[in-house]
Structures are given as structure tokens and as C-alpha cells.
Coordinates of C-alpha atoms in Angstrom, one line a residue:
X1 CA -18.5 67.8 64.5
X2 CA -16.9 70.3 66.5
X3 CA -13.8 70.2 68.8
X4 CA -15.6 69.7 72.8
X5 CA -14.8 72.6 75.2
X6 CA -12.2 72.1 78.2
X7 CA -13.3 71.2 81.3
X8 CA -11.4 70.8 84.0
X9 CA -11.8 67.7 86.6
X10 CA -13.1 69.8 89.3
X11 CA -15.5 71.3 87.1
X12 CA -16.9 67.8 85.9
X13 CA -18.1 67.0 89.6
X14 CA -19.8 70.2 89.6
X15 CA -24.3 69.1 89.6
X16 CA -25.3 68.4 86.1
X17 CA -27.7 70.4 85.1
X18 CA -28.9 69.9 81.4
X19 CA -27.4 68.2 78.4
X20 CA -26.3 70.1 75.5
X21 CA -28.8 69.6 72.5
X22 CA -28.8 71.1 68.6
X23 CA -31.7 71.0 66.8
X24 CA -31.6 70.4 62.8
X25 CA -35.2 70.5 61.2
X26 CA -35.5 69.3 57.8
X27 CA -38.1 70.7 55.5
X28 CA -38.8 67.2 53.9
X29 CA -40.0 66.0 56.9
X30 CA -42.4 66.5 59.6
X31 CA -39.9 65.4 62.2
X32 CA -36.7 67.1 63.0
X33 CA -33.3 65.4 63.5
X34 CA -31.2 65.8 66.8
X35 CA -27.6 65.9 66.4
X36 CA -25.3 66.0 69.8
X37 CA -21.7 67.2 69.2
X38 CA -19.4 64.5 70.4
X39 CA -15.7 64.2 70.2
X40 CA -14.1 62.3 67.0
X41 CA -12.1 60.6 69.5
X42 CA -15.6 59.0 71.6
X43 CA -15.0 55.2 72.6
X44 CA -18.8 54.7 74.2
X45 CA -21.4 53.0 71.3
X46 CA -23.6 55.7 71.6
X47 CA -21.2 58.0 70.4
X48 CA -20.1 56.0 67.3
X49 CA -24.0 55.7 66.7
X50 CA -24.3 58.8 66.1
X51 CA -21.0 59.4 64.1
X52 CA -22.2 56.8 61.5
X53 CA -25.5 58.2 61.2
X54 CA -24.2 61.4 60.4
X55 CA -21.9 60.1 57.9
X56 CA -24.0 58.1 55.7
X57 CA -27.5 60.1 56.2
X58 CA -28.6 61.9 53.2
X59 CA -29.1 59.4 50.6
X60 CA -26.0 57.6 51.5
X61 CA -27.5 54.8 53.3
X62 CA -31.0 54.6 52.5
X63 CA -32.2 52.9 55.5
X64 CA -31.1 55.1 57.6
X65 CA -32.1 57.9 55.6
X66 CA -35.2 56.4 55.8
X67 CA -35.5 56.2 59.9
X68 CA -33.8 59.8 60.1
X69 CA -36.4 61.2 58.3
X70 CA -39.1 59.9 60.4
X71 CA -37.6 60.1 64.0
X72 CA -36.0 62.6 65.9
X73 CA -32.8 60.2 67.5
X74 CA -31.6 61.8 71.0
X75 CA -28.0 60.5 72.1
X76 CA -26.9 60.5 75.7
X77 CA -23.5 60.0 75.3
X78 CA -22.7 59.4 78.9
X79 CA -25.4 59.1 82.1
X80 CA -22.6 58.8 84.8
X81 CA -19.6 61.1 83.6
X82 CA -18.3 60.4 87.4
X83 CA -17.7 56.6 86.3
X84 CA -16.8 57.1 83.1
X85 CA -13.8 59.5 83.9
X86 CA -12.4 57.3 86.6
X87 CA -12.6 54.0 84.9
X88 CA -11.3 55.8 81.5
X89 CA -8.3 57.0 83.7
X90 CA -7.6 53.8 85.3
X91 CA -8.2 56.0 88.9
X92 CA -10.9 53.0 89.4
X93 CA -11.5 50.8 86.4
X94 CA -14.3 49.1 87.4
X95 CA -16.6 52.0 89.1
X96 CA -19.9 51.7 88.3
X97 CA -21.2 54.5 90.5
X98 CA -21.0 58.1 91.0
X99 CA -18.7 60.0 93.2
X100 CA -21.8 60.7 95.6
X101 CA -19.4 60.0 98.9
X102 CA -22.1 61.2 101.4
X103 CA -25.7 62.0 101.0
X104 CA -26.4 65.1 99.6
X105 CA -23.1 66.7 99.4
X106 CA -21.5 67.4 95.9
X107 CA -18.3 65.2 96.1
X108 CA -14.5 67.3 95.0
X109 CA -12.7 65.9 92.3
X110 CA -10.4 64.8 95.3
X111 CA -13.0 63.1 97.2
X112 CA -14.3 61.0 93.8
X113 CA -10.6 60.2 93.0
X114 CA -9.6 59.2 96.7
X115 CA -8.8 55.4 96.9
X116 CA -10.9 55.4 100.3
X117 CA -13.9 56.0 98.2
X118 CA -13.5 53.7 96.3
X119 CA -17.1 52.1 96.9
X120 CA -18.8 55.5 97.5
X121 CA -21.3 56.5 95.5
X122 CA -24.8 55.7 94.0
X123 CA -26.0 53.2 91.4
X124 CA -27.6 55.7 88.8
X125 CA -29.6 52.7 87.6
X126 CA -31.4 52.2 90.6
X127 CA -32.3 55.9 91.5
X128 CA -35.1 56.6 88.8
X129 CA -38.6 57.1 90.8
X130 CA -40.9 54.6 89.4
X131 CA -40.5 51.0 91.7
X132 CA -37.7 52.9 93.7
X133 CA -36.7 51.5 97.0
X134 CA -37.8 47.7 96.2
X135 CA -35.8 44.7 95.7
X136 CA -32.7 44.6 93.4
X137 CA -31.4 47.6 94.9
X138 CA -29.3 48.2 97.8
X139 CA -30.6 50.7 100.9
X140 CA -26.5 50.7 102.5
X141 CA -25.0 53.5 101.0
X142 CA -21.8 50.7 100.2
X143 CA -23.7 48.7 98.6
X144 CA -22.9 48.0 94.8
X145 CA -26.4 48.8 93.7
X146 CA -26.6 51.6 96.6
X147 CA -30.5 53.3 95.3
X148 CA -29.2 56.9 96.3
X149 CA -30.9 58.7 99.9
X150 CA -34.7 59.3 97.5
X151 CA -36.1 59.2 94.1
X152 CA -33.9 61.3 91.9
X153 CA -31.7 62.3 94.3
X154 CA -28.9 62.5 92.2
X155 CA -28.8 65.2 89.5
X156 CA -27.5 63.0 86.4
X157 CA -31.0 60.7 87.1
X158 CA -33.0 64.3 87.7
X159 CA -31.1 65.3 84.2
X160 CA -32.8 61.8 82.8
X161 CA -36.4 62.7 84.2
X162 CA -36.6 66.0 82.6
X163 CA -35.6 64.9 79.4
X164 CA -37.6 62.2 79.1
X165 CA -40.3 64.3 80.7
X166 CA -39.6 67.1 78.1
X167 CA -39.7 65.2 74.9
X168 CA -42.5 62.6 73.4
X169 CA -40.1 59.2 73.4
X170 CA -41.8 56.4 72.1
X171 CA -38.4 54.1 72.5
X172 CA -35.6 54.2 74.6
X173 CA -32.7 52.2 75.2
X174 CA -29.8 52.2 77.9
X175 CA -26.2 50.8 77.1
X176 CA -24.5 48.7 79.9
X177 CA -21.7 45.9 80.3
X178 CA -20.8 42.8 80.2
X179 CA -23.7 40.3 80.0
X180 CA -25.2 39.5 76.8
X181 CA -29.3 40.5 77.8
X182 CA -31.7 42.5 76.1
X183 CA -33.7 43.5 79.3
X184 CA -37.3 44.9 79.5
X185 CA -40.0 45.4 82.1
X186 CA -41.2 44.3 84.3
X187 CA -37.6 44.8 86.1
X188 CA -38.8 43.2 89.4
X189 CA -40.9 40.5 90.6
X190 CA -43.1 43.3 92.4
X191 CA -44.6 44.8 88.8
X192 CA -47.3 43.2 87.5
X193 CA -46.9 42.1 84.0
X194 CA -47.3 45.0 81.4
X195 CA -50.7 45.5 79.8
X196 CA -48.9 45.6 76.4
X197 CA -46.8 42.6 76.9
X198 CA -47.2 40.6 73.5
X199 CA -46.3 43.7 71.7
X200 CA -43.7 45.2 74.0
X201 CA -41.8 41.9 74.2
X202 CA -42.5 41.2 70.3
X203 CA -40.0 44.0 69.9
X204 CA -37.4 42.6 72.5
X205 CA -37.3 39.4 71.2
X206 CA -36.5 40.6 67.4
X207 CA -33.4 42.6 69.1
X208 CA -32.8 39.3 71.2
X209 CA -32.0 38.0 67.8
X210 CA -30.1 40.9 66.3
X211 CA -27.7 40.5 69.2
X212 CA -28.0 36.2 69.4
X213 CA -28.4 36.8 73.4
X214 CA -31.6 36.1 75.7
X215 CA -34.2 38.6 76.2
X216 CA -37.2 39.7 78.2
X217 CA -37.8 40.6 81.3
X218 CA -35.1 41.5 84.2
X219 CA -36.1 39.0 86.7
X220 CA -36.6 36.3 83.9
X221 CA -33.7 36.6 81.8
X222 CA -31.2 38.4 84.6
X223 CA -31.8 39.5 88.2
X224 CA -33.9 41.9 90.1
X225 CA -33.2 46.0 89.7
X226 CA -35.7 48.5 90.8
X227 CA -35.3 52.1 89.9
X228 CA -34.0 51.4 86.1
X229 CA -34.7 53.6 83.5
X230 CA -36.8 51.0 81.8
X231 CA -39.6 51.5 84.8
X232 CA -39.3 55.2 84.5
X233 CA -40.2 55.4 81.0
X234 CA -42.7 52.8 80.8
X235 CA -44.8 53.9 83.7
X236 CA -44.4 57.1 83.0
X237 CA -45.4 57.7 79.2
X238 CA -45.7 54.2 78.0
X239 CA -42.4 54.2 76.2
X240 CA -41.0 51.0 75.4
X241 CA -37.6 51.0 76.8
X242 CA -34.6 48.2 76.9
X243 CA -31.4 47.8 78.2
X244 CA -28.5 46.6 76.3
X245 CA -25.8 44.2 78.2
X246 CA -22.8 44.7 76.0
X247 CA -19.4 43.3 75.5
X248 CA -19.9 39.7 77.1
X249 CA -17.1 37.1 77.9
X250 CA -15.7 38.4 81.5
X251 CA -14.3 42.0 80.2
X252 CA -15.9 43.7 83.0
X253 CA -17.8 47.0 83.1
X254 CA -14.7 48.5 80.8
X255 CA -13.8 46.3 78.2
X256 CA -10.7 47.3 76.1
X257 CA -12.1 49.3 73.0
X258 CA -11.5 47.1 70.6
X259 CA -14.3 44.8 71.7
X260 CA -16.4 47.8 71.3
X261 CA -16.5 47.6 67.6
X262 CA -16.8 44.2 67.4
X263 CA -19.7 44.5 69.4
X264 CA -21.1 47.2 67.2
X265 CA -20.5 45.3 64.2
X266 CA -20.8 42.0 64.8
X267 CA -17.4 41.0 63.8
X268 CA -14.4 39.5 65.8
X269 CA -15.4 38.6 69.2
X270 CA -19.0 38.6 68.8
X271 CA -19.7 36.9 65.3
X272 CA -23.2 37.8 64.3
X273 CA -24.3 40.3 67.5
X274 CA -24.6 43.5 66.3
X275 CA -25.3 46.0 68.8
X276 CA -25.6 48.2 65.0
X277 CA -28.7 46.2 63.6
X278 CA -30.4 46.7 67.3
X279 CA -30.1 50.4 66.9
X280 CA -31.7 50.3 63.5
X281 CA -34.0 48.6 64.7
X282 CA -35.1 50.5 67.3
X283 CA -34.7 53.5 65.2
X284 CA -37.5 51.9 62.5
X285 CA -39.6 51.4 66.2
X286 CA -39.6 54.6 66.9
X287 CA -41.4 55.4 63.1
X288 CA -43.6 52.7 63.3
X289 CA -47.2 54.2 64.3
X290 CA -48.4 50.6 65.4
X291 CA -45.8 51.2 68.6
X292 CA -46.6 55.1 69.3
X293 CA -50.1 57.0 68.5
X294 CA -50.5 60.1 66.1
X295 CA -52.5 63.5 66.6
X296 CA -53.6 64.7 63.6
X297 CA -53.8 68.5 64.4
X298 CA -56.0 71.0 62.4
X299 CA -54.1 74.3 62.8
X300 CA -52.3 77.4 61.1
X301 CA -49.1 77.0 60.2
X302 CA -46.2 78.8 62.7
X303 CA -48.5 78.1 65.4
X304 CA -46.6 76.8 68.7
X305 CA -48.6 73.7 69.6
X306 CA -47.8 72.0 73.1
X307 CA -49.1 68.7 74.6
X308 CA -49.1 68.4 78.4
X309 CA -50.3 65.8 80.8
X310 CA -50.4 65.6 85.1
X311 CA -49.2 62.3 86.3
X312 CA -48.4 60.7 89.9
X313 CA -45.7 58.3 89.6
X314 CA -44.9 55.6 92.8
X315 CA -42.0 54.2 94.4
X316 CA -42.1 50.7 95.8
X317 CA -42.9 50.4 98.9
X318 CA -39.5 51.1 100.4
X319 CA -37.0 48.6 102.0
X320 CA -36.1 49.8 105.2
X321 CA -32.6 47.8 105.2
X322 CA -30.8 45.3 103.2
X323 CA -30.8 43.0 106.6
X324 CA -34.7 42.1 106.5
X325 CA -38.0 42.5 103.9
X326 CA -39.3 45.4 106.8
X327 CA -41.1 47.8 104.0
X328 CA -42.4 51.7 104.6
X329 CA -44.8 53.5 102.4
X330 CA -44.9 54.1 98.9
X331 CA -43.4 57.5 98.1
X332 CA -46.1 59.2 95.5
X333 CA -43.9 61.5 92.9
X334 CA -46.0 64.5 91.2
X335 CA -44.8 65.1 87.7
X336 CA -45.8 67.2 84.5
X337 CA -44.8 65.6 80.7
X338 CA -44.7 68.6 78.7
X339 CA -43.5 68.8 75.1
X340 CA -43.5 71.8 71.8
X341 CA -43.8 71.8 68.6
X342 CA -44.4 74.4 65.8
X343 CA -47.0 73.5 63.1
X344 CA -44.6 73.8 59.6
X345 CA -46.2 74.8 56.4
X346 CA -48.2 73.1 53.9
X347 CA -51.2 71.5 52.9
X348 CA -53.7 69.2 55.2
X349 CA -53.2 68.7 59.0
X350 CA -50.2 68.5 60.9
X351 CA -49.5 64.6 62.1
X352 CA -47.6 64.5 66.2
X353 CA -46.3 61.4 66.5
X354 CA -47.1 61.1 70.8
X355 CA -46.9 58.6 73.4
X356 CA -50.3 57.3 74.0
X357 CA -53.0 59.9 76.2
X358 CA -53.4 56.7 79.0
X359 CA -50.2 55.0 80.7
X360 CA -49.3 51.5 82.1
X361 CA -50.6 50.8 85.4
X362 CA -47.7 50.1 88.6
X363 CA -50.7 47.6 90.4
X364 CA -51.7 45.7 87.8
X365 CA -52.0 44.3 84.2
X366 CA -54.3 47.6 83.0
X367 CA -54.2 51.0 82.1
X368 CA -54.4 54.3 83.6
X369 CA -57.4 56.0 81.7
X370 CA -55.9 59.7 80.7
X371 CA -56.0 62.5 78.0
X372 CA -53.2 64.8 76.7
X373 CA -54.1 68.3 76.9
X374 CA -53.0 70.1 73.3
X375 CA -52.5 73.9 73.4
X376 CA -52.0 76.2 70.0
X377 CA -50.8 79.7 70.2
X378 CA -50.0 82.1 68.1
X379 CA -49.8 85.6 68.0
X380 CA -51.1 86.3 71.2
X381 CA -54.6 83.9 70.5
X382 CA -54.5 80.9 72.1
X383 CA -56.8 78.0 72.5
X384 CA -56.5 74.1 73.7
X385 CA -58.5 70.3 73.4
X386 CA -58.1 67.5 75.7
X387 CA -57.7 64.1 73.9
X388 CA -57.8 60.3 74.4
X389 CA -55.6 58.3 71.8
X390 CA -54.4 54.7 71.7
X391 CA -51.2 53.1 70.9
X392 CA -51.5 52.0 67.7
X393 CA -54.3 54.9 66.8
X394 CA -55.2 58.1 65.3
X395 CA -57.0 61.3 67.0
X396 CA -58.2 63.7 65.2
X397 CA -57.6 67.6 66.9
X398 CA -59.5 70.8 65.4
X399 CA -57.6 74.1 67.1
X400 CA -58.4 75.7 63.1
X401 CA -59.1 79.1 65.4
X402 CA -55.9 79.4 66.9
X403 CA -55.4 82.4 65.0

């Protein structure tokens, strides 16, 4: 791991624009590993995820040798560095939002850190575009679960999209504090109920267990939220996407570290909840082909291969105002998924493990009948198939002449 660069406070209210990624490709698989450089010193669980992979991958541990060599894991080691930073300096212990003091102006350090703004900012769980603007979120900008002035209006949630949007992710999960839930979709009583349910919540309630807390669906198991990142990914690409609620037992959004571990292990505190065994889980998710579908790709090896799909993503339709139920129009959110690859060598065709070709439907219990679009190219030739594949299923793709 390497020691993280200086950046000053001012600088880290600066707009986000892109998260730092390395790349490490194994030639034993056809998947490669991503490793973010975090600080030895991280307290978040994400962090000390991806420390212990690292430390016992490569034969050391051989599950997770196992799921390493079949996934590629991305770690977001912190969504809301705003929060983070003033809770971790005791500035505001218990912020939960960003330092977004008025509508599209970037906050100073100053502003963020000024006791008056206290309850500025947005909720960076509620400002994701799929279902934004409905219940469970606040249209007052001082509200706790303030939704932000649009869809994606704040750049750590426009950072989100394009990742997601950039990368075929087949599981997701988002860590939070303090309530013991293992949360899915639908996240408000406005969705229908997902085409996929029996499978989708098959998953959830294995990690329910993991963790010994309740699980399923926001408005079932917790409260109302529109704009999560769970609605974002599954509307978007299909991905089956959780939240954790960590650290139980009143310790508010910031519980002392300590608690941390335990969670993570299942030890002190939190006897037999192991935030661990839910990541390992997930991790073997992502690998299992019966969640995901697979292209099996006919072409030369060193060709750049890339998969690409149009999509029109909705809001809710919007609350006006937190006094009444007084709704506008849906906002309609034009979006491209886009992802590359390079065909390795070696023998036979070249297996992409994809998000399924057709996507959940926001309106009802039902799919959204669409292809991927697979492009080859290399040196100079180029050539491209659209294709329909099912979770759970196989497609077969001949781009042989891309050469």
C-alpha cells in the first residue's frame, strides 16, 4: 500500500471528479482484480476489506483466492468525504450530509466547518436519479434527508453514476450506521415489486443471516428512502444492490472504532454478525453466473471489445414540498452504460461476465425488453452485434472478423 498524498481541507471541498482506480490483471484468470490504495491507518469497513483481501489472497486464504479470481472487487472507500472529515474531527460528529450550504454553489472549507451550517447540506443517499423526488426524502433543503436541488446534483452522486455506468456490476453494496438492516429494493412504497424478487431477496436473506438482523425491503424492514443507490443500480443495469446498517445499539452515525471490528468480525459487541462473512458472500454473488449473464465472445485475441447500451431512467414524480403529497412530473434522465475489455490470449472463446441485455421495469413487476450492443476493434477494423441475454444465461457472439 502506498502512503496517500496531502491534501489540504480546502482542497477536499473542491467538486469530486473521479475516484482513483489501479488495475491488476492476472493471467490465471479471465477477470482482473481492482486494488484502491488506502491508508494503513483507514477506520471505515470498506477499507479494512480490502486490506485483508490483499493480505491473504494468493493461496493464503483459499476462499477468497477463490472469489478474487473470479470477480473484479471495486472499493469506495468513502461516498461523502464532506461527512466523513467533520465527524472524524469531532467539527460535527454526527453529520450525515455534505457541505452543500446553498444550491449549486461549491461550499469553503469555512462554510462546511461553520457551526451555522450545521444542518446544511444534502443527503447523498437520496440524490441518485432513479425514484428521485418521492417519499422518504426531504424537498427543504434543512431537512435531514434533504434530496439535493435535481437528480445528481451533487458531484460525489454524479462520481457514483459514472462508475457504476462505466463498469458491468452485477452486486453492490452500501455501508451505513447504526441499525441492524440488510436493505433491498424496492426502497419505497411507490416501486412495484421487482420482477426478480424470489432470487433477489434469496440473496438478502442469506446475508440477513450472516449478520443475525432483519432483511428485505426498505419500507418492510425500515422506512421509506427514494433516491438510494440500491434504485440506481437495480433500474439501471439490474444489479442486485444492498445496504448494510452497521454498528447497532445507539452508537450513532460514528461509532467509536472499536465497534468497527467487532462488527467486522463478529466478535465483542456483536456476537455472531459479521459484516466479514456478508462481504464474502457477496463477493461469491458476484461469481455466481446464476445472478449475472455471460457473453461468450468469438474473437482474436488483443482485440478491444466494448458493450454499450441507451437507457432512460425516471424520477418519481416529484414532491413539490414536505408540507403536502402535491406531486409534478416525472423527470426522464438519458443515460449510456458503456464498459471495455481486451480479449486475452488462449484457446476457445472469450466468456464477459455482463449484467443482463433487458432491465427491471420502474411501473411494474416486468422487464424492459433490451439488447447490449458488443463492438470489437482492433487494428484499425472494427465490427459490432446486438444481443439479448438473460440473467442466469449464456449468448453466444461471433465478431471472428474483427481483424
Amino acid at each position: 500500500m502506498s502512503k496517500p498524498a496531502t491534501v489540504s481541507r480546502a482542497r477536499m471541498y473542491e467538486v469530486i471528479r473521479a475516484p482513483l482506480i489501479t488495475e491488476k490483471t492476472t493471467n490465471g484468470s479471465e477477470h482482473g482484480q481492482v486494488t484502491f490504495k488506502v491508508s494503513a491507518d483507514a477506520t471505515k469497513p470498506e477499507t479494512y476489506l480490502t486490506q485483508d483481501l490483499s493480505a491473504v489472497y494468493d493461496g493464503k486464504d483459499p476462499r477468497i483466492t477463490a472469489a478474487l479470481d473470479k470477480v473484479r472487487f471495486i472499493a469506495v472507500p468513502i461516498v461523502n468525504p464532506d461527512g466523513f472529515d467533520l465527524s472524524r474531527t469531532l467539527i460535527n460528529e454526527q453529520k450525515r450530509k455534505n457541505c452543500r450550504v446553498a444550491d449549486g454553489k461549491d461550499p469553503t472549507y469555512a462554510e462546511c466547518a461553520n457551526p451555522l451550517n450545521a444542518g446544511a447540506g444534502v443527503d447523498l443517499n437520496r440524490n441518485y436519479g432513479a425514484f428521485w423526488g418521492g417519499i422518504g426524502a426531504n424537498a427543504a433543503p434543512n431537512g435531514q434527508s434533504y434530496r439535493g436541488a435535481a437528480p445528481f446534483s451533487e458531484p460525489e452522486i454524479q462520481n457514483m453514476r459514472d462508475l457504476f455506468a462505466s463498469h458491468q456490476v452485477v452486486v453492490a453494496l452500501s455501508n451505513h450506521t447504526p441499525d441492524a438492516k440488510v436493505l433491498r429494493v424496492p426502497s419505497t412504497t411507490d416501486e412495484p415489486t421487482p420482477f426478480d424478487v424470489a432470487q433477489y431477496d434469496s440473496v438478502a436473506q442469506l446475508l440477513g443471516k450472516d449478520l443475525k438482523w432483519d432483511a428485505g425491503p426498505w419500507p418492510k424492514v425500515y422506512y421509506n428512502a427514494s433516491g438510494t443507490m440500491e434504485e440506481q443500480a437495480y433500474y439501471t443495469a439490474g444489479t442486485y444492490a444492498f445496504t448494510f446498517e452497521n454498528t447497532p445499539g445507539n452508537r450513532g452515525f460514528h461509532p467509536a472504532y472499536s465497534f468497527v471490528v467487532d462488527q467486522y468480525f463478529g466478535t465483542g459487541a456483536y456476537p455472531g454478525s459479521s459484516s466479514r462473512a456478508g462481504y464474502l458472500r457477496l463477493l461469491e454473488a458476484a461469481a455466481d453466473p446464476a445472478l449475472h449473464a455471460v457473453l461468450e465472445i468469438k474473437a482474436p485475441a488483443g482485440a478491444t471489445l466494448t458493450l454499450r447500451k441507451k437507457i432512460v431512467l425516471e424520477s418519481a414524480p416529484v414532491l413539490l414540498s414536505d408540507r403536502d403529497s402535491t406531486r409534478g412530473p416525472i423527470i426522464k434522465q438519458p443515460m449510456e452504460l458503456t464498459a471495455t475489455t481486451v480479449v486475452p490470449k488462449g484457446r476457445g472463446p472469450f466468456l464477459w461476465h455482463v449484467n443482463p441485455s433487458s432491465r427491471p421495469s420502474q411501473h411494474g413487476q416486468e422487464l424492459i425488453p433490451e439488447q447490449w450492443t458488443v463492438s470489437c476493434k482492433l487494428k484499425g477494423t472494427s465490427m459490432s452485434a446486438d444481443v439479448s441475454v438473460a440473467r442466469g444465461a449464456t449468448a453466444k457472439v461471433d465478431l471472428g472478423k474483427c481483424q
